[in-house]
Every structure is written in C-alpha cells, then in structure tokens.
PDB file of C-alpha atoms and ligand atoms in Angstrom:
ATOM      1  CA  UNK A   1      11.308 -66.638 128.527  1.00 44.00           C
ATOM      2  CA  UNK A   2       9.900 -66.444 124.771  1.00 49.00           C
ATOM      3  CA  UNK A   3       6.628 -66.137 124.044  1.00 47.00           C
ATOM      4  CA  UNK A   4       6.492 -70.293 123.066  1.00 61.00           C
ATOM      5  CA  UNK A   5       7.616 -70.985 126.559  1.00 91.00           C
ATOM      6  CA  UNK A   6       4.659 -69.386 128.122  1.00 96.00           C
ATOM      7  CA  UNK A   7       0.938 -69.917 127.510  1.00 97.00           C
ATOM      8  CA  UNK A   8      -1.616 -67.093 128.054  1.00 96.00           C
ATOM      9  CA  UNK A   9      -4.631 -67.657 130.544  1.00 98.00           C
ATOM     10  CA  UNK A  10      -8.213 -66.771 129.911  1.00 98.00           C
ATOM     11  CA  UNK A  11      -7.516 -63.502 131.833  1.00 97.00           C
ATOM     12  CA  UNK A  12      -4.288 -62.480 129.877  1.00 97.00           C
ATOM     13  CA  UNK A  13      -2.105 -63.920 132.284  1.00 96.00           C
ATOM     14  CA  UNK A  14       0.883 -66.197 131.190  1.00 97.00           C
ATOM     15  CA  UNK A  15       2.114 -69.534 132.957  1.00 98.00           C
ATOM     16  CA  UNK A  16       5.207 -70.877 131.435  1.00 97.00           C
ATOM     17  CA  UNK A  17       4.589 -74.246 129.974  1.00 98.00           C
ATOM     18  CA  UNK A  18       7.200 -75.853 131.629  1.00 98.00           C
ATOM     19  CA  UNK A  19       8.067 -76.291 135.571  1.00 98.00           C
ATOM     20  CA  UNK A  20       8.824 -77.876 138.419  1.00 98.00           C
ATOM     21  CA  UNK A  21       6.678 -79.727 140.427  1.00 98.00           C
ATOM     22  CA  UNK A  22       7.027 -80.247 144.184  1.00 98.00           C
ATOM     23  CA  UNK A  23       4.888 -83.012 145.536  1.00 98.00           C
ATOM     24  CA  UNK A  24       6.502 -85.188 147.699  1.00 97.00           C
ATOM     25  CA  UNK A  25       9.446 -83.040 147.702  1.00 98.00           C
ATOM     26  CA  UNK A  26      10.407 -83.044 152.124  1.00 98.00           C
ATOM     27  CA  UNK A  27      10.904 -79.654 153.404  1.00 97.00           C
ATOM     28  CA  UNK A  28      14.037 -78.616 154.071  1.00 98.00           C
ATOM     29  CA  UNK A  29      17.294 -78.603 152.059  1.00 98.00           C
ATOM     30  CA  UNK A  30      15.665 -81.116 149.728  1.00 98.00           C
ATOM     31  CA  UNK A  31      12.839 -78.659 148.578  1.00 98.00           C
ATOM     32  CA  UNK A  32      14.840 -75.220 148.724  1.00 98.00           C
ATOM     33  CA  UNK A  33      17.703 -77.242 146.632  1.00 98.00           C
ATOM     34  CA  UNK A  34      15.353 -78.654 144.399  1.00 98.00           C
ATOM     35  CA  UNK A  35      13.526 -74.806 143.907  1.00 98.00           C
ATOM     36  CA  UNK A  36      16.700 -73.097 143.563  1.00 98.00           C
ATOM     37  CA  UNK A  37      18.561 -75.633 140.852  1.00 98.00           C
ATOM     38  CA  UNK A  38      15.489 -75.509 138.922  1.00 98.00           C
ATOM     39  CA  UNK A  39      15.736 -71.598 138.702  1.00 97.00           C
ATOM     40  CA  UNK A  40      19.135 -71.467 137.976  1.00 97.00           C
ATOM     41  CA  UNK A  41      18.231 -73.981 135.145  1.00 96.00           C
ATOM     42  CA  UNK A  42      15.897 -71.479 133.686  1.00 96.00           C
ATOM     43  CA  UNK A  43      12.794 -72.586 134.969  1.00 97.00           C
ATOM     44  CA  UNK A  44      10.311 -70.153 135.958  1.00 96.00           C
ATOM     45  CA  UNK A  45       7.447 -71.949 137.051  1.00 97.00           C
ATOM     46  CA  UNK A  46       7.257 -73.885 140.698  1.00 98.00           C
ATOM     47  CA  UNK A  47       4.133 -75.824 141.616  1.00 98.00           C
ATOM     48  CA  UNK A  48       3.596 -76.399 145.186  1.00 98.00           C
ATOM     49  CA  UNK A  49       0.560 -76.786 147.728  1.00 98.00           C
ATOM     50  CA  UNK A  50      -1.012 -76.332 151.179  1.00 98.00           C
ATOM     51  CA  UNK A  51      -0.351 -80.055 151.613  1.00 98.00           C
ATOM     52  CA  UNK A  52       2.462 -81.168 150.360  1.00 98.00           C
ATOM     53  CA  UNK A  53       3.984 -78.858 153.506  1.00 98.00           C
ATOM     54  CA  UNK A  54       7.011 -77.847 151.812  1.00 98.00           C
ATOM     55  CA  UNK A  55       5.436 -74.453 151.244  1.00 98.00           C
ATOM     56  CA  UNK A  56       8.370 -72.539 153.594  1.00 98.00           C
ATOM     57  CA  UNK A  57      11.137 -74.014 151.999  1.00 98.00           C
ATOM     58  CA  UNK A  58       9.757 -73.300 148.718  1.00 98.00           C
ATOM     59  CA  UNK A  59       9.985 -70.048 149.736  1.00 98.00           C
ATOM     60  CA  UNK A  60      13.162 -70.220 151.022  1.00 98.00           C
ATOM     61  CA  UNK A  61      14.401 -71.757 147.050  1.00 98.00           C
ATOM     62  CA  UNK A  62      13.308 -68.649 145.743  1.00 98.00           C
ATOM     63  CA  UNK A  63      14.729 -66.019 147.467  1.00 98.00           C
ATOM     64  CA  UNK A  64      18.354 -68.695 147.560  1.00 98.00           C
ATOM     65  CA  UNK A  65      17.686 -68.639 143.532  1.00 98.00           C
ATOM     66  CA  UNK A  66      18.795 -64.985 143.279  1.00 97.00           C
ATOM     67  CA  UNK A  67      15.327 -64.910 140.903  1.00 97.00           C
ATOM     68  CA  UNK A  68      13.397 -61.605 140.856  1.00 97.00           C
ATOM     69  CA  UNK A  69      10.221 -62.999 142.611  1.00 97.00           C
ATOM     70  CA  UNK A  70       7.793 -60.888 139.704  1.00 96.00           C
ATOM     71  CA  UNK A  71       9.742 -63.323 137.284  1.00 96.00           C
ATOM     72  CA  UNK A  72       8.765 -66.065 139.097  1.00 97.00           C
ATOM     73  CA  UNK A  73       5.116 -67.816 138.097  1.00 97.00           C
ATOM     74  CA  UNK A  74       4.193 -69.795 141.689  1.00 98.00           C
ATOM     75  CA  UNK A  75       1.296 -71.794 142.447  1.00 98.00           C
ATOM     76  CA  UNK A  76      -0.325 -73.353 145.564  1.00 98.00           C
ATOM     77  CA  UNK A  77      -3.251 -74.898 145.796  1.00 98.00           C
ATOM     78  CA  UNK A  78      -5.954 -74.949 148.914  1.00 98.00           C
ATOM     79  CA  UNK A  79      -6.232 -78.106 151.285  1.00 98.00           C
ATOM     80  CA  UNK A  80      -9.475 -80.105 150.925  1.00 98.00           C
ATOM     81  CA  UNK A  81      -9.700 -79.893 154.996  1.00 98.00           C
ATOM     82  CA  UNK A  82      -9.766 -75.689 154.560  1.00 98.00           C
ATOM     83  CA  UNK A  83     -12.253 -75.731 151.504  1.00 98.00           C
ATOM     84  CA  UNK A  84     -15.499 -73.382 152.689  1.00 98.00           C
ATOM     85  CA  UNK A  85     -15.657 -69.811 152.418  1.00 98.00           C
ATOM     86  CA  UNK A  86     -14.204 -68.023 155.161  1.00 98.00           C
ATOM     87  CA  UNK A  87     -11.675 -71.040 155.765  1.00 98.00           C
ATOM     88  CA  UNK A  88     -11.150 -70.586 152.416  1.00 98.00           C
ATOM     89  CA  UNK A  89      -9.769 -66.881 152.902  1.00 98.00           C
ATOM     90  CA  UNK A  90      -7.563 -67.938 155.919  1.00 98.00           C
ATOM     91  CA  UNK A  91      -5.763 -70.816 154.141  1.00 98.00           C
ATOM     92  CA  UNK A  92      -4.791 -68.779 151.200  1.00 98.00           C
ATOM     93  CA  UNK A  93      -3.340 -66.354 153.649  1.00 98.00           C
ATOM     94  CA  UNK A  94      -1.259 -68.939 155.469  1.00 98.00           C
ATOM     95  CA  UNK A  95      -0.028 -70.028 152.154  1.00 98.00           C
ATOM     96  CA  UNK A  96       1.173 -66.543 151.804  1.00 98.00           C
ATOM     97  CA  UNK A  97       2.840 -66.577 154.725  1.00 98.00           C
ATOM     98  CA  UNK A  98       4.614 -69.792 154.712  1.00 98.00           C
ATOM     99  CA  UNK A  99       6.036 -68.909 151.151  1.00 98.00           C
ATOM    100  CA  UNK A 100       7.247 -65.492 152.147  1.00 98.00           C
ATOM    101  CA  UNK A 101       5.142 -63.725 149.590  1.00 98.00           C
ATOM    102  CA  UNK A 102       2.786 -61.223 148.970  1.00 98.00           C
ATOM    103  CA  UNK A 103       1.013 -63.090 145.797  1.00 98.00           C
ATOM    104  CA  UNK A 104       0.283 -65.857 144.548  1.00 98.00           C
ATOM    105  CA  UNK A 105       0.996 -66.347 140.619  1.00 98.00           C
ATOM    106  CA  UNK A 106      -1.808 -69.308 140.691  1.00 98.00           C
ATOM    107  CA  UNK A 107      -4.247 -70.522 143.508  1.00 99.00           C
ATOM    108  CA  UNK A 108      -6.125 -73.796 142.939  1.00 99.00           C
ATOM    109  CA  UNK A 109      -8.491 -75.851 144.615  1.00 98.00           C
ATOM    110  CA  UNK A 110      -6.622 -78.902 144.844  1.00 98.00           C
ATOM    111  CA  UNK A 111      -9.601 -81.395 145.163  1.00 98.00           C
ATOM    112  CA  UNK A 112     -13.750 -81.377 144.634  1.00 98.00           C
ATOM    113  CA  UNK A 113     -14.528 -81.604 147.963  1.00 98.00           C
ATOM    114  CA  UNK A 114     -18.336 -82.078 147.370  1.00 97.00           C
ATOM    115  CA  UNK A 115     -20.450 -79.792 148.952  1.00 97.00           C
ATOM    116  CA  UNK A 116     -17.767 -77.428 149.587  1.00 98.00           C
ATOM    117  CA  UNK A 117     -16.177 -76.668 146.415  1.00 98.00           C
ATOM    118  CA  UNK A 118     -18.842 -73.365 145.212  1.00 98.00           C
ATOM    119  CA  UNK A 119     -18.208 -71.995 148.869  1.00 98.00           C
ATOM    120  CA  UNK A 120     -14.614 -72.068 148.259  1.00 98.00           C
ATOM    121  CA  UNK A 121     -14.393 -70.733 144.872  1.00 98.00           C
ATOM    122  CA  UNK A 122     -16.531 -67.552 146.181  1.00 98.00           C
ATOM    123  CA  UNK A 123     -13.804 -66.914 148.105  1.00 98.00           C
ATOM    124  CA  UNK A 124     -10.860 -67.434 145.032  1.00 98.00           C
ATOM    125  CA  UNK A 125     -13.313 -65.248 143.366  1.00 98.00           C
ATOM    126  CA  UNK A 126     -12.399 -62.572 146.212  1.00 98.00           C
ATOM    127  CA  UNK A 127      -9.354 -63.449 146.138  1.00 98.00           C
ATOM    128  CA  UNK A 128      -8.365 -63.165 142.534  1.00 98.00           C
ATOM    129  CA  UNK A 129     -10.038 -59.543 142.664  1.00 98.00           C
ATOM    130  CA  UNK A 130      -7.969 -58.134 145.648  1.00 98.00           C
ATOM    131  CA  UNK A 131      -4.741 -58.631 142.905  1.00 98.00           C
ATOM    132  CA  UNK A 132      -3.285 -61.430 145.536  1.00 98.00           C
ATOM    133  CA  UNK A 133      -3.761 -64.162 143.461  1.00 98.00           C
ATOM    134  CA  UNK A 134      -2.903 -63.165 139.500  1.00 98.00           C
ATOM    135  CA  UNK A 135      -4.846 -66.379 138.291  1.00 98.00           C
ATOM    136  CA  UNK A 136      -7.042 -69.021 139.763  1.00 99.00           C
ATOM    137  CA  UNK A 137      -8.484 -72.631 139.153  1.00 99.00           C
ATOM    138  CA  UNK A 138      -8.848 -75.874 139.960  1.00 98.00           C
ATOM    139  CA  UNK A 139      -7.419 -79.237 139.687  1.00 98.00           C
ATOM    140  CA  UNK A 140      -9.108 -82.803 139.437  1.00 98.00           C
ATOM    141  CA  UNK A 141     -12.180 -81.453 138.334  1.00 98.00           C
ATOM    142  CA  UNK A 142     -13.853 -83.464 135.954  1.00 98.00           C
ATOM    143  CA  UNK A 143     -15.827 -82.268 133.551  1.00 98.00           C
ATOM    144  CA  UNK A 144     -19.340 -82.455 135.617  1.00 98.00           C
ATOM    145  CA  UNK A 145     -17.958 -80.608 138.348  1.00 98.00           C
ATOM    146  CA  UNK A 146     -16.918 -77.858 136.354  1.00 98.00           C
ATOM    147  CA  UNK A 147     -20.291 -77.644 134.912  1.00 98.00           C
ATOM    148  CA  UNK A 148     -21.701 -77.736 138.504  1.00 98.00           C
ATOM    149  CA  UNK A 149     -19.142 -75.092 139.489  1.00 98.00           C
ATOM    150  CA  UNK A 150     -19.671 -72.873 136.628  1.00 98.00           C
ATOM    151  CA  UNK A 151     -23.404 -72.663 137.487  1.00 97.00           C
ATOM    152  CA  UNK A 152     -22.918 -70.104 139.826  1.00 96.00           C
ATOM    153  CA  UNK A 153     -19.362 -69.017 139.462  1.00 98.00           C
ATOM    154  CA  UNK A 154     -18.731 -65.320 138.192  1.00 98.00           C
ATOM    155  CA  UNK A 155     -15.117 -66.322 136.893  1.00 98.00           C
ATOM    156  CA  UNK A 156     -14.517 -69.432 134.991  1.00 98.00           C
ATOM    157  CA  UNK A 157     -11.292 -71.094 136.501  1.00 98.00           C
ATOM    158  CA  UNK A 158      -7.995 -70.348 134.171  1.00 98.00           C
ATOM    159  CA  UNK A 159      -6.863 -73.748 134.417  1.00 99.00           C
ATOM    160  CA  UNK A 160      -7.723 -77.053 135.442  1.00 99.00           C
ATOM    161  CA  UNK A 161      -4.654 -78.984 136.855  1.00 98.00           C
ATOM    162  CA  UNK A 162      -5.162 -82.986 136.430  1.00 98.00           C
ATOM    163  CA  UNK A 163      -3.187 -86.439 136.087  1.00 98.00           C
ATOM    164  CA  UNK A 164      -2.287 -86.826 132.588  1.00 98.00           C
ATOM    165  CA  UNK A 165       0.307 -89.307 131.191  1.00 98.00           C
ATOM    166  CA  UNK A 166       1.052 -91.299 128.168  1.00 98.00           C
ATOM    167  CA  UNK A 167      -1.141 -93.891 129.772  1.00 98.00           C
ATOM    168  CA  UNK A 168      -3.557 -91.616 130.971  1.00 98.00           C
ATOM    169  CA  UNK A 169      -4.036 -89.067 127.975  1.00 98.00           C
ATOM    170  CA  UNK A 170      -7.912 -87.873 129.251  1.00 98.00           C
ATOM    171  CA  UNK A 171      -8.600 -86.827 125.812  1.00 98.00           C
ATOM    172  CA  UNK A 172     -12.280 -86.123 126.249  1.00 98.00           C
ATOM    173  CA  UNK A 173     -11.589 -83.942 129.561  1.00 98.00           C
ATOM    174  CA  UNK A 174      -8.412 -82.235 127.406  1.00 98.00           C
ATOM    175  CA  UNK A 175     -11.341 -81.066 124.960  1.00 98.00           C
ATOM    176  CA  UNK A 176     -13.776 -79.777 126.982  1.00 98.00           C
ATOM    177  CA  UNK A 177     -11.395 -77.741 128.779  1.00 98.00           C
ATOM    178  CA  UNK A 178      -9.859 -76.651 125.393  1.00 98.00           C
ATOM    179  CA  UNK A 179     -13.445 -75.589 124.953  1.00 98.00           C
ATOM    180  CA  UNK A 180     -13.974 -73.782 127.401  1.00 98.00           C
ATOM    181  CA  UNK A 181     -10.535 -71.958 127.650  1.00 98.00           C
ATOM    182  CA  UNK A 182      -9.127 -73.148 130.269  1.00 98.00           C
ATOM    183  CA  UNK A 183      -5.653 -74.314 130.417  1.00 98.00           C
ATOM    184  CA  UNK A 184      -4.900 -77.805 131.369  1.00 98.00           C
ATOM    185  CA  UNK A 185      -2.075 -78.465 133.230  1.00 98.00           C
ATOM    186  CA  UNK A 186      -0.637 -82.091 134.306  1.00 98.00           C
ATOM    187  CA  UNK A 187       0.108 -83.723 137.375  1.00 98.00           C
ATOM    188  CA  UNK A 188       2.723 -86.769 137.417  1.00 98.00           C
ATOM    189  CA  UNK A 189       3.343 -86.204 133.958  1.00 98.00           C
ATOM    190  CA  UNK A 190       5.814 -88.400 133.770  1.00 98.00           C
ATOM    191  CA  UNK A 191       3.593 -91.287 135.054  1.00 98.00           C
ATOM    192  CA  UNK A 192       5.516 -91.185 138.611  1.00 97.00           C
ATOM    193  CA  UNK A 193       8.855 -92.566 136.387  1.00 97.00           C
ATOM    194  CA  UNK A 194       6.808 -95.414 136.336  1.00 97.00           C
ATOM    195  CA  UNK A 195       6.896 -95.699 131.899  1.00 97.00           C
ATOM    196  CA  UNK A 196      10.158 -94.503 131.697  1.00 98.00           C
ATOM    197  CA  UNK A 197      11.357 -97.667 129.918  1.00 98.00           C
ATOM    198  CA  UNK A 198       8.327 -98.062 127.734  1.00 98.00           C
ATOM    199  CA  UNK A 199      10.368 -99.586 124.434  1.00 98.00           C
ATOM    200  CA  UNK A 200       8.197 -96.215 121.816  1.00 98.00           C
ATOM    201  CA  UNK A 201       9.485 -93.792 124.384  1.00 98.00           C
ATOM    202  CA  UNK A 202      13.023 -95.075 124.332  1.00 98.00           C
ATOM    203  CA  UNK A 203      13.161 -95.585 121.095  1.00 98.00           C
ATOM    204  CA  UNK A 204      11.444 -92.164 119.817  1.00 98.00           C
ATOM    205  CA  UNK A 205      14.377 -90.303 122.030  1.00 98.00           C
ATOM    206  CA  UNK A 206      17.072 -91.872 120.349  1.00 98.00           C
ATOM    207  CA  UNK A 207      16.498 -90.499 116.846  1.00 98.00           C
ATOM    208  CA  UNK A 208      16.614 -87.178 119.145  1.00 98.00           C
ATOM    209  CA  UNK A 209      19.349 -88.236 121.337  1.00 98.00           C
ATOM    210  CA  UNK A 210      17.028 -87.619 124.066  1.00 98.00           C
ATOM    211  CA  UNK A 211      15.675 -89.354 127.230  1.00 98.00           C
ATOM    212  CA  UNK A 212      12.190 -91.050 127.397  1.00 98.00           C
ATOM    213  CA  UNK A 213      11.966 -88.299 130.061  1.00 98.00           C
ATOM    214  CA  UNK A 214      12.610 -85.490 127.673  1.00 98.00           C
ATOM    215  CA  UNK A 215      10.067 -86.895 125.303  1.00 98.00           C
ATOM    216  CA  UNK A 216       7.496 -87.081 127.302  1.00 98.00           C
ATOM    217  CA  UNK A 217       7.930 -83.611 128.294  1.00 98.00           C
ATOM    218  CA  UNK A 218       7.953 -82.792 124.861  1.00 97.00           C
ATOM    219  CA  UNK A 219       4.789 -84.686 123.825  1.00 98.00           C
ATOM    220  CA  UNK A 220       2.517 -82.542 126.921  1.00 98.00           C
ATOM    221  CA  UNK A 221       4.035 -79.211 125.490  1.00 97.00           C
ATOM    222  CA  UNK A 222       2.982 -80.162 122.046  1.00 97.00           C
ATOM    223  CA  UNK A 223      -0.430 -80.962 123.626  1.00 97.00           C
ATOM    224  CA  UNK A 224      -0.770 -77.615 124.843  1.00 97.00           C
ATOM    225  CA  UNK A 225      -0.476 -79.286 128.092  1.00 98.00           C
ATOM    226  CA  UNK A 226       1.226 -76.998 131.071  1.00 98.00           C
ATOM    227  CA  UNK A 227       3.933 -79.287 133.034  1.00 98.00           C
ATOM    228  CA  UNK A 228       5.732 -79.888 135.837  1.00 98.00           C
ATOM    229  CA  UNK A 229       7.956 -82.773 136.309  1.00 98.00           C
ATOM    230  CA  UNK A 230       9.273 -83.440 139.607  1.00 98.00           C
ATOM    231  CA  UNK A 231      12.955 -84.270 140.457  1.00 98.00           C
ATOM    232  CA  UNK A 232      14.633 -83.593 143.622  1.00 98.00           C
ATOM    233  CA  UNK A 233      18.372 -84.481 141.900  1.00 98.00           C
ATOM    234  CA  UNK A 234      19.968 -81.657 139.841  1.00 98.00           C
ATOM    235  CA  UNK A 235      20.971 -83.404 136.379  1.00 98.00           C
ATOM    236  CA  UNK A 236      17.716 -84.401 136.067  1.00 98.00           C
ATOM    237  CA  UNK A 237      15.945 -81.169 136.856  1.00 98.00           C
ATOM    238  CA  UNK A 238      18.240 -80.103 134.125  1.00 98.00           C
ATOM    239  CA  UNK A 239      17.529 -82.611 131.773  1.00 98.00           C
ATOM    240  CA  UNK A 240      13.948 -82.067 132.051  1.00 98.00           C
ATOM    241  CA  UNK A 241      14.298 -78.458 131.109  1.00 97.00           C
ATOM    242  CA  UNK A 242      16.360 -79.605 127.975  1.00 97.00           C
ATOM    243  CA  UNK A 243      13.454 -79.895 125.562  1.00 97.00           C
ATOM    244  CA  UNK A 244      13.560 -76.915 123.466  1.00 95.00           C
ATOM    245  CA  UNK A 245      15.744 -78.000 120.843  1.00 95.00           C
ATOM    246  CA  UNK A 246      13.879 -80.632 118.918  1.00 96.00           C
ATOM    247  CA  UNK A 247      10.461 -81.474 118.169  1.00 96.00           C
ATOM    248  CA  UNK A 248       7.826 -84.232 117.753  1.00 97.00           C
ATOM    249  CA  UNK A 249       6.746 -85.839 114.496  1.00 98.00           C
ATOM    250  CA  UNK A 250       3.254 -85.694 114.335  1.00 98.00           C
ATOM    251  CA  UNK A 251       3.600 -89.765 113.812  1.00 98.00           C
ATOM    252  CA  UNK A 252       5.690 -89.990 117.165  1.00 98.00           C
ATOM    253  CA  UNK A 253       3.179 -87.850 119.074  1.00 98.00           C
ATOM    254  CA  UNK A 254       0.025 -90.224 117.623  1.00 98.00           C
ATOM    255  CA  UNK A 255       2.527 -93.397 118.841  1.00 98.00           C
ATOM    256  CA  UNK A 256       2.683 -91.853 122.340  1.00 98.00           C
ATOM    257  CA  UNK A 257      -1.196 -91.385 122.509  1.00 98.00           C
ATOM    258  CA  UNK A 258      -1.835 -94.658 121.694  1.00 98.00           C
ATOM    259  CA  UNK A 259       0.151 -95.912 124.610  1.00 98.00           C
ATOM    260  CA  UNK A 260      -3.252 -94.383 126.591  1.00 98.00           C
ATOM    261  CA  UNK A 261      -4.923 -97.735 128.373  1.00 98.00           C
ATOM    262  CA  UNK A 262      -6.801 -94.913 131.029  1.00 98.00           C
ATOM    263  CA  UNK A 263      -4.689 -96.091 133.799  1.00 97.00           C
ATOM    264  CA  UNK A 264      -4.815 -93.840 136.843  1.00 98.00           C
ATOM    265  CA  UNK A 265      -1.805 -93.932 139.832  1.00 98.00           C
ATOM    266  CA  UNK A 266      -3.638 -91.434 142.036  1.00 97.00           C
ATOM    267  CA  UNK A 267      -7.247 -91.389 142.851  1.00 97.00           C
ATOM    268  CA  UNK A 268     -10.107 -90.755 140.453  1.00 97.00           C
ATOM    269  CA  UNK A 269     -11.771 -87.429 141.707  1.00 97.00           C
ATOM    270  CA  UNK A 270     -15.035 -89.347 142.012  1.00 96.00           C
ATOM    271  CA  UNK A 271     -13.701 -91.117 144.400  1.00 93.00           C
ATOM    272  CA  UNK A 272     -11.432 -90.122 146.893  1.00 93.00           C
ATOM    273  CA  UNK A 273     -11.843 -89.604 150.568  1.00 89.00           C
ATOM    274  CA  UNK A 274      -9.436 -87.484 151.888  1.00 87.00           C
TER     275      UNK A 274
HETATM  276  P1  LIG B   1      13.653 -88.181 141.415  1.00 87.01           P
HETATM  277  O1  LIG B   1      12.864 -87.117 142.126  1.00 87.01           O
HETATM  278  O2  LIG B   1      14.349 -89.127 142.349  1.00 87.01           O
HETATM  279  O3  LIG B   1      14.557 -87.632 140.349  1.00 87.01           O
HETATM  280  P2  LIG B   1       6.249 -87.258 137.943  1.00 87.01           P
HETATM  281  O4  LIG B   1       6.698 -85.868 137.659  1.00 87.01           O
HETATM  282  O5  LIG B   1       5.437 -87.889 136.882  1.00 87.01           O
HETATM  283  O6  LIG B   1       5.574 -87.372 139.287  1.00 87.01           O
HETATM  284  O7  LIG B   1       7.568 -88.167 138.030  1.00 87.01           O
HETATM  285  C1  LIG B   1       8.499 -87.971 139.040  1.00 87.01           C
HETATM  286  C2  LIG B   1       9.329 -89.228 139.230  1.00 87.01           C
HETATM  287  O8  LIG B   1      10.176 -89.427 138.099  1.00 87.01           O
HETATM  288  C3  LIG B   1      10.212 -89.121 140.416  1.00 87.01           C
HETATM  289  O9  LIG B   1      10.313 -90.399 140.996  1.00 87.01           O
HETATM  290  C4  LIG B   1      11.556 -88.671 139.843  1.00 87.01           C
HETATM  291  O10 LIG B   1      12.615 -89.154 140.640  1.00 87.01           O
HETATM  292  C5  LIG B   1      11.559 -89.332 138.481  1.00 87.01           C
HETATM  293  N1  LIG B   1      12.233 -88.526 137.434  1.00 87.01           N
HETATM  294  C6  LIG B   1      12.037 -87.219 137.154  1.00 87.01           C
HETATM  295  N2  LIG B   1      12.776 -86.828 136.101  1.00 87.01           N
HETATM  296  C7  LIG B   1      13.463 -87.913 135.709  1.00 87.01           C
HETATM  297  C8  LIG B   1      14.406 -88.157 134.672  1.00 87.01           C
HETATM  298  N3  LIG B   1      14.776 -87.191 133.821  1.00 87.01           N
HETATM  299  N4  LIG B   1      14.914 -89.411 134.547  1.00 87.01           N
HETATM  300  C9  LIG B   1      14.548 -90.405 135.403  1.00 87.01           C
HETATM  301  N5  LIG B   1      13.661 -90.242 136.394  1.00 87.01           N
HETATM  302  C10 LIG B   1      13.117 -89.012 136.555  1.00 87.01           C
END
C-alpha cells in the first residue's frame, strides 16, 4: 500500500485510510466472507469490536484471506459493560483470543462510559506499552471528554473514531482533533446508505463515472478522514475500494459539506445509555 493510502499516527504508526467496517456484519460465513473479499480486494484495514460479536469470524477472514497477518492493520474496540481497569485488561485479552491473534493493530474505547472511561484508558495505557496493542484511542469522544481524559492520561489517544457523514460533517470536533493530532476516523460513513441518492452526490459521480458511494468515500479521504464502509456483498466491497483513480474538485468537496444539516443516526455520546 503507498504511502497516500496510509496515514501516520501520533506514535509513528500507520492505519490505511481506507477499510472495511464490520458492524452489524452476523458471525459466521457472512463476516469471514465479507473479511476475506475485502482482502483479496486490496484492503488492509478491518474494523471490528467486542460487541458487534463477530470478532471469531473476523478472525477466521483473515487467516481464509491468505493475508500475512503483520500486513494486516485490525482494530477492536472495548465493550462499555468491561470499561474499568482490571476488566479493562481481561476484555482486551478475550478480544485477542476470539480473533486468533497475538496483537491488536488498534484498541479503542468504543463509548464514554462516564465515570469509567480514565480507569479504562490506564489500562490501554498498559496495554499499548506491553507491544500488544500497536496504537490506541477512542471513539465518540467529544471534545470535553477528551479534555477530561487528557487530564490525567500519560498518552494522548492516536485516534478518535466518530459518526461522520455528508450530513453529519462535525467540523468543529474534526478541528480540535486535527489539533491535537489525533486521527479521526468515521463510523457509518456512508450515512447507513441512507444519502445514497442525494441528487449532488449522484450527480458529482457521473462526471467521474463513479457511484455516490465512491464519492463519498472519496470526499472522507480528502478530509483526512480514516474510513470504513461496510458491505457484506462482494461488488460492492469492491466498488468501495475503487476510489484511487480520480479526485475531488475542491468545488465538489465544498458542495458535499454543505449537505451537513448535523443529523445524527446513532446516539449522541452525551446521551446514550447502553
Ligand atoms: P450492504 O452491506 O447490504 O452492501 P455505512 O458504512 O455508512 O454504515 O453504510 C453501510 C450501508 O450501505 C449498508 O447498508 C450497505 O449495504 C450499504 N452499502 C455499502 N456500500 C454500498 C455501495 N457501494 N452501494 C450501495 N450500498 C452500499
């Protein structure tokens, strides 16, 4: 993978800009097909978690792949029900074990469980120094709870993984991240499908000959935004990985900003209770 594909962390690490996400991806045939096709298409980057409890067959996609697992960048992320310190410790290790490995490319906390979430990242921060996990973070931390985190923290988290859309650009988050040098990576980053028939998007990818999809894609990486669509059916796991042959006008990627209206299709991390 060139050096544009990837993006380096804080810590010298690199993440590849583009993968594939696994949420709601059912273990079992649908999750190792979905892992291997997606390697085999050049991807190198699979995003997975404690919870979406696909982590085995994830796993199982990678070795099926024929992939060397060191060129493989994985991440899971810890369950809000295992956040503390030494639970913390134990989850991470039952991630391991589930996916068959013996590191993790990229551990986040999946959620700002409040209360919880300094205990936990003690124990990344233990974590991260063994060598098991190469990189660690976050995800759906706004900006306060970063600033909370960070109060005490020894290592600031590499990236901060968070719903971002055309209709949910989080511009002012974006920046202070940016500012503080950590990556930000999106979830649903295709809005769930939801805008692929927004008329811009449709009509930007046919000057390119490309899908709203692909577009889309193409706006996070020229964002500087890490992401991982999601597709369980091949041609699209393909098509999603077809984006490095054309590029943005600046124009289009203002057009696609503007379709922003802040709307959120998971919960706002001030306000979630699970
Ligand atoms: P499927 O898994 O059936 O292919 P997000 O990554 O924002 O969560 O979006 C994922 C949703 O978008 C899924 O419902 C997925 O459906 C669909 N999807 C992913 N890639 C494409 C594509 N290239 N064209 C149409 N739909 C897509």
């Amino acid at each position: 993978m060139s050096f544009e594909e990837t993006k380096e962390l804080a810590n010298g690490s690199f993440i590849p800009r583009l993968g594939l996400g696994v949420w709601q991806v059912k273990d079992g045939a649908e999750a190792v097909d979905s892992v291997k096709w997606a390697l085999q298409a050049g991807y190198r980057l699979i995003d997975t978690a404690a919870a979406y409890k696909n982590e085995v067959s994830v796993g199982e996609g990678i070795r099926a792949s024929g992939v060397p697992r060191e060129e493989v960048f994985i991440t899971t992320k810890l369950w809000n029900a295992d956040q503390g310190y030494e639970s913390t410790l134990k989850a991470f290790d039952e991630s391991l074990n589930k996916l068959g490995l013996d590191y993790i490319d990229l551990y986040l906390i999946h959620w700002p469980v409040e209360g919880k979430y300094k205990d936990s990242w003690r124990a990344m921060e233990e974590i991260y120094k063994s060598g098991r996990a190469k990189a660690i973070g976050v995800s759906n931390f706004h900006e306060h709870h970063i600033e909370t985190l960070l109060k005490d923290a020894n290592i600031v988290p590499m990236v901060d993984q968070i719903e971002i859309h055309p209709t949910l650009t989080q511009e002012p988050l974006r920046k202070f991240l940016a500012d503080h040098k950590i990556a930000a990576e999106a979830w649903s980053p295709l809005g769930q499908g939801k805008i692929l028939g927004n008329s811009t998007l449709v009509e930007i990818g046919k000057r390119y000959n490309k899908t709203a999809a692909q577009v889309i894609i193409r706006w996070h990486l020229q964002n500087d935004i890490i992401v991982i669509p999601k597709s369980i059916h091949q041609d699209r796991i393909k098509q999603n990985f077809d984006v490095f042959d054309f590029e943005l006008t600046k124009d289009d990627i203002k057009r696609i900003s503007e379709l922003n209206i802040n709307e959120r299709l998971g919960p706002d991390p001030d306000n979630f209770d699970f």
